[in-house]
Structure formats: C-alpha cells, structure tokens
Coordinates of C-alpha atoms and ligand atoms in Angstrom, one line a residue:
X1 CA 124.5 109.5 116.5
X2 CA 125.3 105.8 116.0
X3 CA 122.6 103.7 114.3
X4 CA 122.8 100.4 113.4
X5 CA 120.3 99.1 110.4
X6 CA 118.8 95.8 110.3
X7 CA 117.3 94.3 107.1
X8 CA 117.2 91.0 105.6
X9 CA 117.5 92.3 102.0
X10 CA 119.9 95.4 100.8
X11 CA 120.8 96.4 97.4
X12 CA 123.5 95.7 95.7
X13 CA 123.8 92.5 97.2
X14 CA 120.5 91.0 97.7
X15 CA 116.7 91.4 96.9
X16 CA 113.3 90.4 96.1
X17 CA 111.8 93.9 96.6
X18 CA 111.6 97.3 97.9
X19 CA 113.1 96.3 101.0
X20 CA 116.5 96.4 99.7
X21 CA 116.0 99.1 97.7
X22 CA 115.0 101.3 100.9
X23 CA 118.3 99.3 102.7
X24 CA 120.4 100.0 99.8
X25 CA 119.9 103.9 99.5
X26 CA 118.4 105.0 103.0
X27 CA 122.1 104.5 104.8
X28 CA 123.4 106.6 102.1
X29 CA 121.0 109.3 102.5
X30 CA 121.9 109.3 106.8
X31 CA 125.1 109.3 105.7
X32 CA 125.1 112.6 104.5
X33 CA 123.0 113.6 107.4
X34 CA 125.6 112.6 109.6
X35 CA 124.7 109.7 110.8
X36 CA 127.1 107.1 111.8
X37 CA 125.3 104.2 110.7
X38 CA 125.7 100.7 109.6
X39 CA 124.2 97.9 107.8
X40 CA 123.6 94.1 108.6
X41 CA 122.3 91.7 106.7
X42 CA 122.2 88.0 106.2
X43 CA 125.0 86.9 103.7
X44 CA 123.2 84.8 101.2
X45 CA 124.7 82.3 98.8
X46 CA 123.7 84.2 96.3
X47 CA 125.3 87.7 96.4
X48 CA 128.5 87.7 94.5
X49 CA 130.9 88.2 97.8
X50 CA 133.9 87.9 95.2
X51 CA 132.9 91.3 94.0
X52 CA 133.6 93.1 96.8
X53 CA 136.8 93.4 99.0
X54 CA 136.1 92.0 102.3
X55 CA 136.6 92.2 105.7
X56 CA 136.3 88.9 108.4
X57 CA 135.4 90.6 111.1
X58 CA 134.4 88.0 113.8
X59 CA 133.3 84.1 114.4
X60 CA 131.4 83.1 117.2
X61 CA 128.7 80.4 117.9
X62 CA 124.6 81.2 118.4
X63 CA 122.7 79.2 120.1
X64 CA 119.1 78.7 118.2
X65 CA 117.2 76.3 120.7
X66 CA 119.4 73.5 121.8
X67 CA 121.9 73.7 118.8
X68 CA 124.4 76.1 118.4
X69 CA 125.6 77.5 115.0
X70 CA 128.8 79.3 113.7
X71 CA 128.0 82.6 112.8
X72 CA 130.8 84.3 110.8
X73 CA 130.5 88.6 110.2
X74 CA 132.4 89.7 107.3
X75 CA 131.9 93.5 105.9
X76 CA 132.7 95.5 102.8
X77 CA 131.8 99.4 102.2
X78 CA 128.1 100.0 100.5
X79 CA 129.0 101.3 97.1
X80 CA 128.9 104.6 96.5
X81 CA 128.9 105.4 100.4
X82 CA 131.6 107.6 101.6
X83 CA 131.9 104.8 104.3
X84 CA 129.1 103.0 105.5
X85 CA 129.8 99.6 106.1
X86 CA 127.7 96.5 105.4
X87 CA 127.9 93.4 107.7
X88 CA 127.1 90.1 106.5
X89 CA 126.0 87.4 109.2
X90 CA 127.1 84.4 107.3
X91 CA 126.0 80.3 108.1
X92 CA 126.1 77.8 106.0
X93 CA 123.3 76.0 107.3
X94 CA 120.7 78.6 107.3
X95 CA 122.1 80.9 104.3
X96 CA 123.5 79.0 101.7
X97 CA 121.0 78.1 100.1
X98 CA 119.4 78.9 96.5
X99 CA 116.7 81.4 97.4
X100 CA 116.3 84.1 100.4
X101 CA 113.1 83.6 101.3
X102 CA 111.7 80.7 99.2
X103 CA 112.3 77.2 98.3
X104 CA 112.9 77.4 94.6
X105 CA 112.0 73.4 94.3
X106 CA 108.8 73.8 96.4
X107 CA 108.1 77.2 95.2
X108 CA 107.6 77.8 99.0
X109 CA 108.8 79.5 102.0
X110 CA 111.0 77.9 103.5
X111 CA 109.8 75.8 107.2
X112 CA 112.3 77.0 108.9
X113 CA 111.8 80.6 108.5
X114 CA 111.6 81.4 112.0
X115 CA 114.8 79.6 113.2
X116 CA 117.2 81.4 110.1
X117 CA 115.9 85.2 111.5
X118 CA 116.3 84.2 115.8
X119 CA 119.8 83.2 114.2
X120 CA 120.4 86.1 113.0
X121 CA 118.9 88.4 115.4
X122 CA 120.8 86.7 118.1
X123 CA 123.8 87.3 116.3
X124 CA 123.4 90.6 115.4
X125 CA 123.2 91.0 119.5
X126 CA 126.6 88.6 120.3
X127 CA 128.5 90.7 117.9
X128 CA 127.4 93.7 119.4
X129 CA 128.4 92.4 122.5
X130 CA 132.0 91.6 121.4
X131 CA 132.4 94.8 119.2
X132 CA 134.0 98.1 120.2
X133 CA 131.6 99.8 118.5
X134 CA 127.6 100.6 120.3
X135 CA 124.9 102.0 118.5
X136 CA 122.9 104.4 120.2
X137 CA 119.8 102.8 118.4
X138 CA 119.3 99.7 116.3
X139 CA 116.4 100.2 113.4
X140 CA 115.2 96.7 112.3
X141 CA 112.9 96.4 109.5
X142 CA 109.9 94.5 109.0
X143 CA 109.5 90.7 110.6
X144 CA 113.1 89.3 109.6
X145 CA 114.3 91.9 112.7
X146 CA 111.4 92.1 114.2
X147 CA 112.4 90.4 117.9
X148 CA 115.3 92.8 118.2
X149 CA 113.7 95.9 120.3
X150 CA 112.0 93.1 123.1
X151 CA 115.6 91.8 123.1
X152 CA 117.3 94.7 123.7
X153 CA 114.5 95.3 126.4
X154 CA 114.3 91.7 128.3
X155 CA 118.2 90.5 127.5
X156 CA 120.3 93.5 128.7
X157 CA 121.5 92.0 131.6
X158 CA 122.8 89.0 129.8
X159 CA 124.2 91.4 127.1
X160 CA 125.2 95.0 128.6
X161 CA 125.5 96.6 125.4
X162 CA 121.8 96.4 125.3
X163 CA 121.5 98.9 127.8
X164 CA 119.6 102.0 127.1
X165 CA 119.8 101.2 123.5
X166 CA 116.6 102.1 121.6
X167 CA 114.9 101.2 118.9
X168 CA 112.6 102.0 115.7
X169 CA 110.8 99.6 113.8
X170 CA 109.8 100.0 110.1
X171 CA 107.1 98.2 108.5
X172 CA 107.3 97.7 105.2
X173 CA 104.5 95.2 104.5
X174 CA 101.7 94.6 107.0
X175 CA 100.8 91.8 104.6
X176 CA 103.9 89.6 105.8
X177 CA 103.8 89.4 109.8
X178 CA 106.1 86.6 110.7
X179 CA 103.6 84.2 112.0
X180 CA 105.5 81.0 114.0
X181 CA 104.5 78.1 116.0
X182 CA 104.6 79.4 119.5
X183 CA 107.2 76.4 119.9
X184 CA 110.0 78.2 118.7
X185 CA 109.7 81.1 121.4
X186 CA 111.8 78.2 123.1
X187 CA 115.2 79.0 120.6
X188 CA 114.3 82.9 121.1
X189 CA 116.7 82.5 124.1
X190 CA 114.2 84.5 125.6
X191 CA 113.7 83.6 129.7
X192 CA 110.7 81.3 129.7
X193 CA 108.6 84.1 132.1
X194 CA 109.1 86.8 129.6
X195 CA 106.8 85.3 127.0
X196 CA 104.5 82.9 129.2
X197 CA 101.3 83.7 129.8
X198 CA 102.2 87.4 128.0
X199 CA 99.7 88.7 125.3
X200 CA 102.4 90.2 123.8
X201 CA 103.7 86.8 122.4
X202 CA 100.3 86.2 121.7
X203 CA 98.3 85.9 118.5
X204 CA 95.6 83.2 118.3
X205 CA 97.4 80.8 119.3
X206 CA 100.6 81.5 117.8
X207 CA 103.9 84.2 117.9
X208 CA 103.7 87.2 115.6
X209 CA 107.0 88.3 115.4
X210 CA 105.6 91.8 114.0
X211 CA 103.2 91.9 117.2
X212 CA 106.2 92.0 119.3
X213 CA 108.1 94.7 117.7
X214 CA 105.2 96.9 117.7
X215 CA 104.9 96.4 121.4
X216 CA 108.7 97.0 122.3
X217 CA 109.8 99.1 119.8
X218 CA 110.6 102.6 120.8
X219 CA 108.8 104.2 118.1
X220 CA 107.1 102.7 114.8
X221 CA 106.8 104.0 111.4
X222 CA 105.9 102.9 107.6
X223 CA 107.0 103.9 104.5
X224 CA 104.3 106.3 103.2
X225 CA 101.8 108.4 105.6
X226 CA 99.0 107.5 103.9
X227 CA 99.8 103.7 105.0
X228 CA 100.5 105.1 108.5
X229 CA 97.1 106.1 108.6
X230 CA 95.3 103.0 106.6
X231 CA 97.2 100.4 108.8
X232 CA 95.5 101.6 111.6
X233 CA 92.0 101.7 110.0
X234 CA 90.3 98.5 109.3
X235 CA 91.7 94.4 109.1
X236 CA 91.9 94.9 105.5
X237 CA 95.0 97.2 106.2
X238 CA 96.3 95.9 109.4
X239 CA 95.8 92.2 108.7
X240 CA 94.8 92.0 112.1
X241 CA 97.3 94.2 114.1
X242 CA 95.4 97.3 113.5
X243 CA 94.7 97.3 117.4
X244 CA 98.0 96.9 118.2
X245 CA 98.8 99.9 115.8
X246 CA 96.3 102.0 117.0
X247 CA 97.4 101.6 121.1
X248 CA 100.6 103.0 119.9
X249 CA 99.4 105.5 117.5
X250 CA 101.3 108.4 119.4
X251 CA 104.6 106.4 118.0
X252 CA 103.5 105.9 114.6
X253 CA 104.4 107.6 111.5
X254 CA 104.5 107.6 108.1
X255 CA 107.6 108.6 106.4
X256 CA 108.1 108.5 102.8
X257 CA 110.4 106.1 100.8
X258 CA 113.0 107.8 98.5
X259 CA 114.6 106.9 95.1
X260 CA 118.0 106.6 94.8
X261 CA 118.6 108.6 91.5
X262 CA 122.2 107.2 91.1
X263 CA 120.7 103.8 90.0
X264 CA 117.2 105.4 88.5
X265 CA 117.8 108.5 86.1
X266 CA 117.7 107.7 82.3
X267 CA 120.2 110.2 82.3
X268 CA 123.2 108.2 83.2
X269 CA 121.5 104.9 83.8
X270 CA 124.1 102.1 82.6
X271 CA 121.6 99.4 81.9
X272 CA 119.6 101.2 79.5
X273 CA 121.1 101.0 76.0
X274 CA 119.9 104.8 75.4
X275 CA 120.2 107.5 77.8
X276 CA 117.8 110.6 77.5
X277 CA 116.6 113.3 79.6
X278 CA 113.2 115.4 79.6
X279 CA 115.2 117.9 77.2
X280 CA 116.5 115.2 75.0
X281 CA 113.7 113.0 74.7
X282 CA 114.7 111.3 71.6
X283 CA 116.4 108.3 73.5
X284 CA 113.2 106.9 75.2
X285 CA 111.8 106.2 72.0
X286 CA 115.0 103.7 70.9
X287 CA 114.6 102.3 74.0
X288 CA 111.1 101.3 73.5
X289 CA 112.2 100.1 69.9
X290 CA 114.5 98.1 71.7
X291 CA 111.8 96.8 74.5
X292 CA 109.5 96.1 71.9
X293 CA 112.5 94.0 69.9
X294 CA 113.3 91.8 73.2
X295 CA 110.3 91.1 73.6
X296 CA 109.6 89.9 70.0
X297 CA 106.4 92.2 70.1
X298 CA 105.8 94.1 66.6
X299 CA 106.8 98.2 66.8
X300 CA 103.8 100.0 66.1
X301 CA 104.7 103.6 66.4
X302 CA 100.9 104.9 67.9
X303 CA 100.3 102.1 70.2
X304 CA 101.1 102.7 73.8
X305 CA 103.3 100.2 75.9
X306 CA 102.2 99.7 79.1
X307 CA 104.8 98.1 81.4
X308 CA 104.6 96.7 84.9
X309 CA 107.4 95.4 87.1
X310 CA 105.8 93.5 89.9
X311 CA 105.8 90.2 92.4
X312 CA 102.5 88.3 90.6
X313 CA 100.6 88.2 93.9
X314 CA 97.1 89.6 94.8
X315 CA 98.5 92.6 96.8
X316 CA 99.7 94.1 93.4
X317 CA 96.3 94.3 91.9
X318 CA 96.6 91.2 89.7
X319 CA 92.7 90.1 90.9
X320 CA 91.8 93.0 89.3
X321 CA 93.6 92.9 86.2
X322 CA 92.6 89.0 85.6
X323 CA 88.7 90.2 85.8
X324 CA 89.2 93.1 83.5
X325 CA 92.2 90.9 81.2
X326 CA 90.1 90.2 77.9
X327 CA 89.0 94.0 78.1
X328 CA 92.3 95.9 78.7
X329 CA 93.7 93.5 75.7
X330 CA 90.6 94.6 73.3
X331 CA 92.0 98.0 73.7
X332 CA 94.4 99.4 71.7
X333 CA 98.1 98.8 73.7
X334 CA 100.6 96.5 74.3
X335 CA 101.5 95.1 77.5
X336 CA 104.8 94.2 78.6
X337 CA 105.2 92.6 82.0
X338 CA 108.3 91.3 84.2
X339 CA 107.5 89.3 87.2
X340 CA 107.0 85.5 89.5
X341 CA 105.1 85.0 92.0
X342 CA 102.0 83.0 92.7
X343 CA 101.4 80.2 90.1
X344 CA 97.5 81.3 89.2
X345 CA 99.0 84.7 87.8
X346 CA 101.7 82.8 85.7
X347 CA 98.7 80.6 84.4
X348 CA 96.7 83.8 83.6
X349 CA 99.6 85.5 81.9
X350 CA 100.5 82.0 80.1
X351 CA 97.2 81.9 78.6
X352 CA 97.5 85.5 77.4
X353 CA 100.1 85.3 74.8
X354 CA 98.8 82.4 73.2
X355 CA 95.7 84.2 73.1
X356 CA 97.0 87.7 72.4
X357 CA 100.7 87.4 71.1
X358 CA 100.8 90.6 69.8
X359 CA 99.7 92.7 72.3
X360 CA 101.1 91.0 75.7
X361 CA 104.4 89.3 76.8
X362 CA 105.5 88.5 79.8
X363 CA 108.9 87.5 81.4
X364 CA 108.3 85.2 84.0
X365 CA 111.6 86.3 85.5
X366 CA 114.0 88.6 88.2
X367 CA 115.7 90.6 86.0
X368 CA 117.1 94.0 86.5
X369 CA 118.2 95.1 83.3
X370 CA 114.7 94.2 81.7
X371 CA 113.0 96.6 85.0
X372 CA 115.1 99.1 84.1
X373 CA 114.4 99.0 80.0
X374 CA 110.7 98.4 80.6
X375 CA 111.0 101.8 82.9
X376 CA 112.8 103.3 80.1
X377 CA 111.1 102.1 77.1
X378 CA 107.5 102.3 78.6
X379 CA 104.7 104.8 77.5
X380 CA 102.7 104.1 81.0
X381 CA 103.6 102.3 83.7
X382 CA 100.5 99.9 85.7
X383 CA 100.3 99.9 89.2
X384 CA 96.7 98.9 90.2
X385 CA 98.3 98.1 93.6
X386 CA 95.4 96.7 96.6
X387 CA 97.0 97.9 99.2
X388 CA 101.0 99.7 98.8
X389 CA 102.9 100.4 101.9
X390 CA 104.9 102.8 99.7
X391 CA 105.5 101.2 96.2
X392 CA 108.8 102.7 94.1
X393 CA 108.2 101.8 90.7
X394 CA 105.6 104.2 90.5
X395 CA 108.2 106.9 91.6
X396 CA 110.8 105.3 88.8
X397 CA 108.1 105.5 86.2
X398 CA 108.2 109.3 86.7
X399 CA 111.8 109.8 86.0
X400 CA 111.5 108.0 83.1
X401 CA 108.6 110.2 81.9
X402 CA 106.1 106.4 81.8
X403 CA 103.5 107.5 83.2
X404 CA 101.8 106.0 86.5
X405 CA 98.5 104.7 86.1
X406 CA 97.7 103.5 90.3
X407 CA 95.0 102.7 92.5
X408 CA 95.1 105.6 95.1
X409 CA 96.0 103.7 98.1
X410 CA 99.3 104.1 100.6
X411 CA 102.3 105.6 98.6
X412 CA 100.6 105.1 95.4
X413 CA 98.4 108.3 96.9
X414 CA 101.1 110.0 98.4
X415 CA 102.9 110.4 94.9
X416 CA 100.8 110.3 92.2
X417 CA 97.9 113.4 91.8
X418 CA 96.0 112.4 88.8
X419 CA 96.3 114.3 86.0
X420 CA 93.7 117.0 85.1
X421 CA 93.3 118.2 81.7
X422 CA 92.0 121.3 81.9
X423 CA 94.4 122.6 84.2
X424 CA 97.4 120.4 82.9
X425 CA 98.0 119.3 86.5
X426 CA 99.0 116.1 88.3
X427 CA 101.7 113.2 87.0
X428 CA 99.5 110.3 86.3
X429 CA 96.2 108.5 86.4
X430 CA 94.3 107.4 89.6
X431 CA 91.3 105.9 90.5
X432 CA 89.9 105.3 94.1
X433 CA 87.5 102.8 94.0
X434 CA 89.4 98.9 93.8
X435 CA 87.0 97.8 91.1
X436 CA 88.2 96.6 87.4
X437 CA 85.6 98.9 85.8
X438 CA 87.4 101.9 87.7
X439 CA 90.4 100.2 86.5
X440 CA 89.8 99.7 82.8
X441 CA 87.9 103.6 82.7
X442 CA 91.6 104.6 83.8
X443 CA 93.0 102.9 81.3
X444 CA 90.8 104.3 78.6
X445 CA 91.3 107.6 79.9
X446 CA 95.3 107.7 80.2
X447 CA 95.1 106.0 76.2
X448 CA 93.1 108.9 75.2
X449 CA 95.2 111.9 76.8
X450 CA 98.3 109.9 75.4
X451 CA 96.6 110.5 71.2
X452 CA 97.1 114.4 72.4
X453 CA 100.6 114.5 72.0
X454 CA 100.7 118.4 73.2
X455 CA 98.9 117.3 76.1
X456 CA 101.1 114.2 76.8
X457 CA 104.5 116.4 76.3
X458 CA 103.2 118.4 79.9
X459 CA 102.2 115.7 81.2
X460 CA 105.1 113.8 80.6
X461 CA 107.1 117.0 81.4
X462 CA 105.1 117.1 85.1
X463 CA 106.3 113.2 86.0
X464 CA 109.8 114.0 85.4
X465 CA 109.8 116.9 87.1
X466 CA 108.9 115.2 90.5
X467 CA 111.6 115.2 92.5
X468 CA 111.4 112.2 95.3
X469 CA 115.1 111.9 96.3
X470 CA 116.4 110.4 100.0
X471 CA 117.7 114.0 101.0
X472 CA 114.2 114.5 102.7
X473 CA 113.1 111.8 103.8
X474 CA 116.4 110.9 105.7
X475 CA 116.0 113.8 107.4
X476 CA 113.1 113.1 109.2
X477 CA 114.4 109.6 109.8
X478 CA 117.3 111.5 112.0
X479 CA 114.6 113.4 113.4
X480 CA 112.9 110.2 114.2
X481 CA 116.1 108.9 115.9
X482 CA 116.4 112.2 117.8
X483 CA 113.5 112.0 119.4
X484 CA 113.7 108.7 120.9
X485 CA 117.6 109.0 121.5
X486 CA 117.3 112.2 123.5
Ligands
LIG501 P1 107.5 95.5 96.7 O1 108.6 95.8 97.6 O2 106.2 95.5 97.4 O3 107.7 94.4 95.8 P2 108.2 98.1 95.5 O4 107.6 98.9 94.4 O5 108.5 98.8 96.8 O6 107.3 96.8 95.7 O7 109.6 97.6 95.0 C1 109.8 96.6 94.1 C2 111.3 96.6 93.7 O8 111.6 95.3 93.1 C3 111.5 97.6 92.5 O9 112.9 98.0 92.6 C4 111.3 96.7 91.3 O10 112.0 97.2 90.2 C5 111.9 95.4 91.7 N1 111.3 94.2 91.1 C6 110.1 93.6 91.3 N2 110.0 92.6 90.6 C7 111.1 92.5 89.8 C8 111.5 91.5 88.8 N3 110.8 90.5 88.4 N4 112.7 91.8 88.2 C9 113.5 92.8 88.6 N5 113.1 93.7 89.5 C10 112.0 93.5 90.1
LIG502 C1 107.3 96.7 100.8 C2 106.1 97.3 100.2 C3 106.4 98.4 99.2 C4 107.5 99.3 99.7 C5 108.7 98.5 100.1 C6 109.8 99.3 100.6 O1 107.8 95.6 100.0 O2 105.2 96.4 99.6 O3 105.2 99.2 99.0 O4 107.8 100.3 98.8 O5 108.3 97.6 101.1 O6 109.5 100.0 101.8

C-alpha cells in the first residue's frame, strides 16, 4: 500500500503544534505496519536543511493564478525511520520567510495564506505527475491540504496519475478552517464550472477550504473519537461545518493520536538534565530543582508545580484561567508556564508576576527543551482545554508521572479517567462542566490528594503506566486506508 502524507508541519523540521508531532511519528508507526509511505511538506526557511543529507529531487514551475512559481522538491530520510522519506516543496517566495504561519512583525497571519498552500498543493500534484512513484492514496491534513481530494477528483484528466487515487482527510482543528476570498478559487487551477454556482465552494460568501475536503474526501476522520462525535454536535464544535460532518457521518471517525515515546520517555530523554523512571523516581525531583532554578522561582520542597505547555489562545482554556487567576494564585502552588499566542494572555500573564513573583512565571517563548523540563520537573500538568481535537501534552504529562488536571472534552476525555480515591483509580483530575469554579474545585482537589503522599505514589504510578504508543493507532489508520483502497 503506497500512501503519500500531506502536512504543512512535521517534526524534526518544523512546528507550531501537534500537527507535526502527529506528522513526525505517525509515518513511523505505518512504517512498521508496512506501509509504503511518504512525507511532504513545505520547506521553510527555518528548518535547519544543513542538518540533514539531501536529496534534489526535481524543479518545475506552478502556476498560482496568472504567475507561475519555481517549485524545487528536495528529500532526506525522517530520523529514526527505517526509510521513510520526507519531501520538501521549496519557493523562495512563499517559504522563506521568518514564520510558518504568522507574520512575526505583524504578529499576524500572513494575507497570502491561501496562495502559499494552492502552491503547494498544486505542486504536490506536478510532482506526482512527473514521478515514477504513485500512491495508492494521498492523506492531507487539516486546511493547508485540504484542496487535494476535489483535485484528485476534478483534475485527473489533466494529471493521469490522479486516477483512481483516493483520499482521507484528517482534521486536526475544526477551529482553523481555511476561510478565503472566493477570488482566489481563480489560482485553484480548478475549471471555472467546477466551483461556479457549486455549494461545495460555498460558505457565506466565501471558500472553505476545509468544506471542500469534507465533501471530496474519500473518508474523514479526527484525532480522538470523542471529537469525532462533538464535531458533529453543535456550532460550538463544528464551527459551522457540523452539517457538513454530519451528511458524511458514515465516513467519519475518530482515531486516537499517539506519542512517540523515542522523543517523550524520561527514561532516555536527552533534553532533560536528569533521567528517571517510575522505579527510580529520584530524578524527577532534580529536575524540578532545576525548573524551579530557570525559572528564578524559590524551591519550596511541599509546594506543588503546576506546569502548562500551551499556544495562549482561548481554545486552551486561558478565558477560564484569567476569571479564576487571583484565586488559583491564592492557593498554595507555583505555576510555571511556556507559551505565545494572543496578546491579551501575554498581558494577563505579564501582570501576574509583578503581582505574584513567587508563585508564577512564564516564558513567553517556543522552546523545546523548556516543554520538555517543565514535563519532567512538573508535579501536575494544566490542561483546562475548551474544546481539544486530541491534545498530547496531557499524554506526555503521564509519562513523566505530572499529573493531568483537564476539562473532559475531545482527547482530553478519551485519556484521562479522573482519579478516584477510594478505589485508587484513574490518572488525573477532570471536571466536565467549562466553568472556573469547576476549574479551581479541581485544582483544590488534585492539591489535596497530592499532601497524601501514599496516595500520590499510585496515582503517580497509574499515569505512568498508561501506555498511548503509535503501534495502535497506526493500525487502524491502515485499516482506514484498506477500506477505501479496496
Ligand atoms: P495543539 O496542537 O492544539 O497546540 P497539542 O497538545 O496537540 O496541541 O500539541 C502541542 C505540541 O506543541 C506539544 O508537542 C507541545 O509540547 C508543543 N508546544 C506548544 N507550545 C510550545 C512552546 N511554547 N514551546 C515548545 N513546545 C510547545
Ligand atoms: C491540533 C489539536 C490538538 C491535536 C493536534 C494533533 O492542533 O488542537 O488537539 O492533538 O492537532 O492532532
């Protein structure tokens, strides 16, 4: 089975969020499973392409509405695959350029959003054309790919590879739908009659480049069942495609995302100055020393750390924690937070540490050494997410015995069972309703299980335990694929 991946982020080489983790560690997983597959991705300025031995595979020119730009492929093995390779759909115009998705002197996205993903998507499609090598099915990811199942439908004759190729489509965020002036249908290279006067192009007044995969795409799914279900519930979820979801809710499912233990175990993670295991515990406690000391926050030995790795945007719970701020700090904790993202959060947070300096700092930063410390050096780990198509820091967290405290919604529900202590069951601390008095009870509650130290080691010893590797979920991925390839 030949699969081709589509993604406009994929770890090592880029990311803003779980995208690339997923990109980074699914192909790995198929791998093993068999699957002949391979990656493409935009090749951004920023990854580090002198790392990595490379191959120029082709040049060729795209046509994007009346211009045409140079698109140059050039591919190098994902590490730590036997042999998957990763393509990189390089332009100087649309790619080189400081940030992925955002302008970093605006602070916004950037205008011509739509343009830089036709480009690439119309590419991806030349270079299949001119390649030896067909995929049976091509499995595009979120907005960024999210024109490439009506292509392979409506452009086949232009392109014969396209023929009987199918496709899945993966949404990872129904939050970011790739919302266009209907203008640039126009550089789609799309026929004029395929998207005139066609609701599927449609969306007041505009193109929804989400609404179109879920219309052409062979067979849909998300990243958590739970989500699966919730996107097809109520606008809140489906940010107004839950109709569209629902029509096709025969193709719809919900698969699980997966952690890629090679990069999060504290058994042999590299960027953690102190490795430990559930057995040998004693490391996680010089890691939190060592937390504690980069952030320049005071070690107080019966305090709980509570850490959070998140983009500062309202999805994430952050309306929420500003309501409830002033309370959670009365309490007795420290929170240590990594994180950008909208401007009224780094205001909040600002005004926090002048306020509180001892018992909140934040690093208004990307940073993966400082994720992987606050994972390691953590006593809880806060997810109040408002909506989470899947969410992997809570599944991190567990590894790292810090211990989840989530708003049951999506993946949050699918992984953590709150913790019961009577029966010493469940991995963290949940709460269903999306209120900041539900919010700060759960806090209260996980701070008072954590001054039971015998009661803390189990539940500690449940979180790391949990066992969310790829292995699984890949293979109902290639059962996925099976069902539309056959
Ligand atoms: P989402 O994709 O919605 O942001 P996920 O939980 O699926 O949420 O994945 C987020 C990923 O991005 C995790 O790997 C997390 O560690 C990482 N991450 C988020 N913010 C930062 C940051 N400021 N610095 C480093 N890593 C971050
Ligand atoms: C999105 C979601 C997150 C999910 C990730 C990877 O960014 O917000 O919940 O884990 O995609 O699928």
């Amino acid at each position: 089975m030949k699969v081709l991946f589509a993604t406009a982020e994929v770890t090592p080489f880029s990311k803003i969020g779980g995208l690339a983790d997923v990109a980074g560690a699914l192909p790995k997983a198929l791998e093993h499973h068999g699957v002949d597959i391979r990656v493409i991705t935009p090749g951004y300025k920023s990854i580090a392409f002198k790392d990595y031995s490379l191959k120029d595979v082709a040049t060729f020119s795209v046509p994007v509405g009346a211009r045409t730009y140079e698109a140059n492929i050039l591919s190098t093995r994902l590490p730590e695959s036997e042999n998957v390779e990763v393509f990189f759909v390089r332009n100087e115009e649309f790619f080189d350029r400081e940030g992925i998705y955002v302008d970093e002197n605006t602070g916004e996205g950037y205008s011509d959003e739509a343009e830089r993903f036709i480009f690439f998507m119309r590419a991806i499609i030349q270079w299949l054309q001119g390649d030896s090598w067909k995929p049976d099915l091509l499995h595009c990811n979120d907005h960024h790919t999210a024109l490439l199942p009506a292509y392979i439908k409506e452009m086949a004759d232009e392109f014969p590879v396209l023929r009987g190729m199918k496709s899945v489509y993966t949404i990872h965020n129904m939050g970011y739908q790739g919302t266009h002036d209907k203008q640039v249908l126009q550089k789609t290279g799309f026929p004029k009659s395929v998207y005139t006067d066609n609701e599927t192009f449609e969306d007041n007044g505009d193109v929804n480049f989400m609404k179109v995969a879920l219309k052409y795409a062979d067979k849909i799914n998300t990243v958590s069942p739970t989500y699966a279900r919730e996107i097809m519930s109520s606008e809140e979820f489906g940010f107004g495609l839950q109709g569209v979801v629902k029509e096709r809710a025969d193709d719809v499912s919900g698969i699980l995302n997966g952690v890629d233990y090679s990069e999060w175990s504290p058994e042999h993670d590299d960027l953690i100055p102190y490795n430990y295991s559930a057995k040998v515990i004693s490391g996680k406690a010089k890691n939190r020393d060592e937390l504690l000391r980069k952030n320049r926050m005071m070690a107080e030995k019966t305090t709980p750390i509570i850490g959070m790795v998140s983009r500062l945007v309202d999805q994430k719970g952050f309306d929420l924690i500003d309501e409830a701020l002033d309370e959670i700090l009365a309490l007795e904790l420290q929170l240590i937070i990594l994180g950008t993202g909208e401007k009224k959060y780094h205001y909040l947070f600002a005004e926090a540490i002048e306020d509180y300096p001892e018992k909140v700092a934040v690093n208004f930063a990307y940073n993966n050494p400082m994720a992987h410390l606050i994972e390691a050096g953590s006593d809880l780990f806060l997810m109040p997410s408002k909506y989470e198509p899947c969410g992997l820091n809570q599944m991190y967290s567990l590894r790292y015995g810090t211990i989840p405290i989530v708003h049951a919604t999506g993946g949050l529900a699918d992984t953590i069972d709150d913790f019961n202590s009577e029966t010493k069951v469940g991995n963290g601390f949940s709460f269903s309703e999306y209120t900041s008095e539900a919010l700060v009870e759960t806090i209260k509650r996980a701070l008072r299980t954590y001054k039971n130290k015998a009661l803390w080691k189990f539940l500690r010893d449940n979180a790391m335990r949990c066992d969310f590797s790829w292995d699984v979920s890949a293979g109902k991925y290639v059962e996925l694929y099976q069902s539309v390839i056959e």
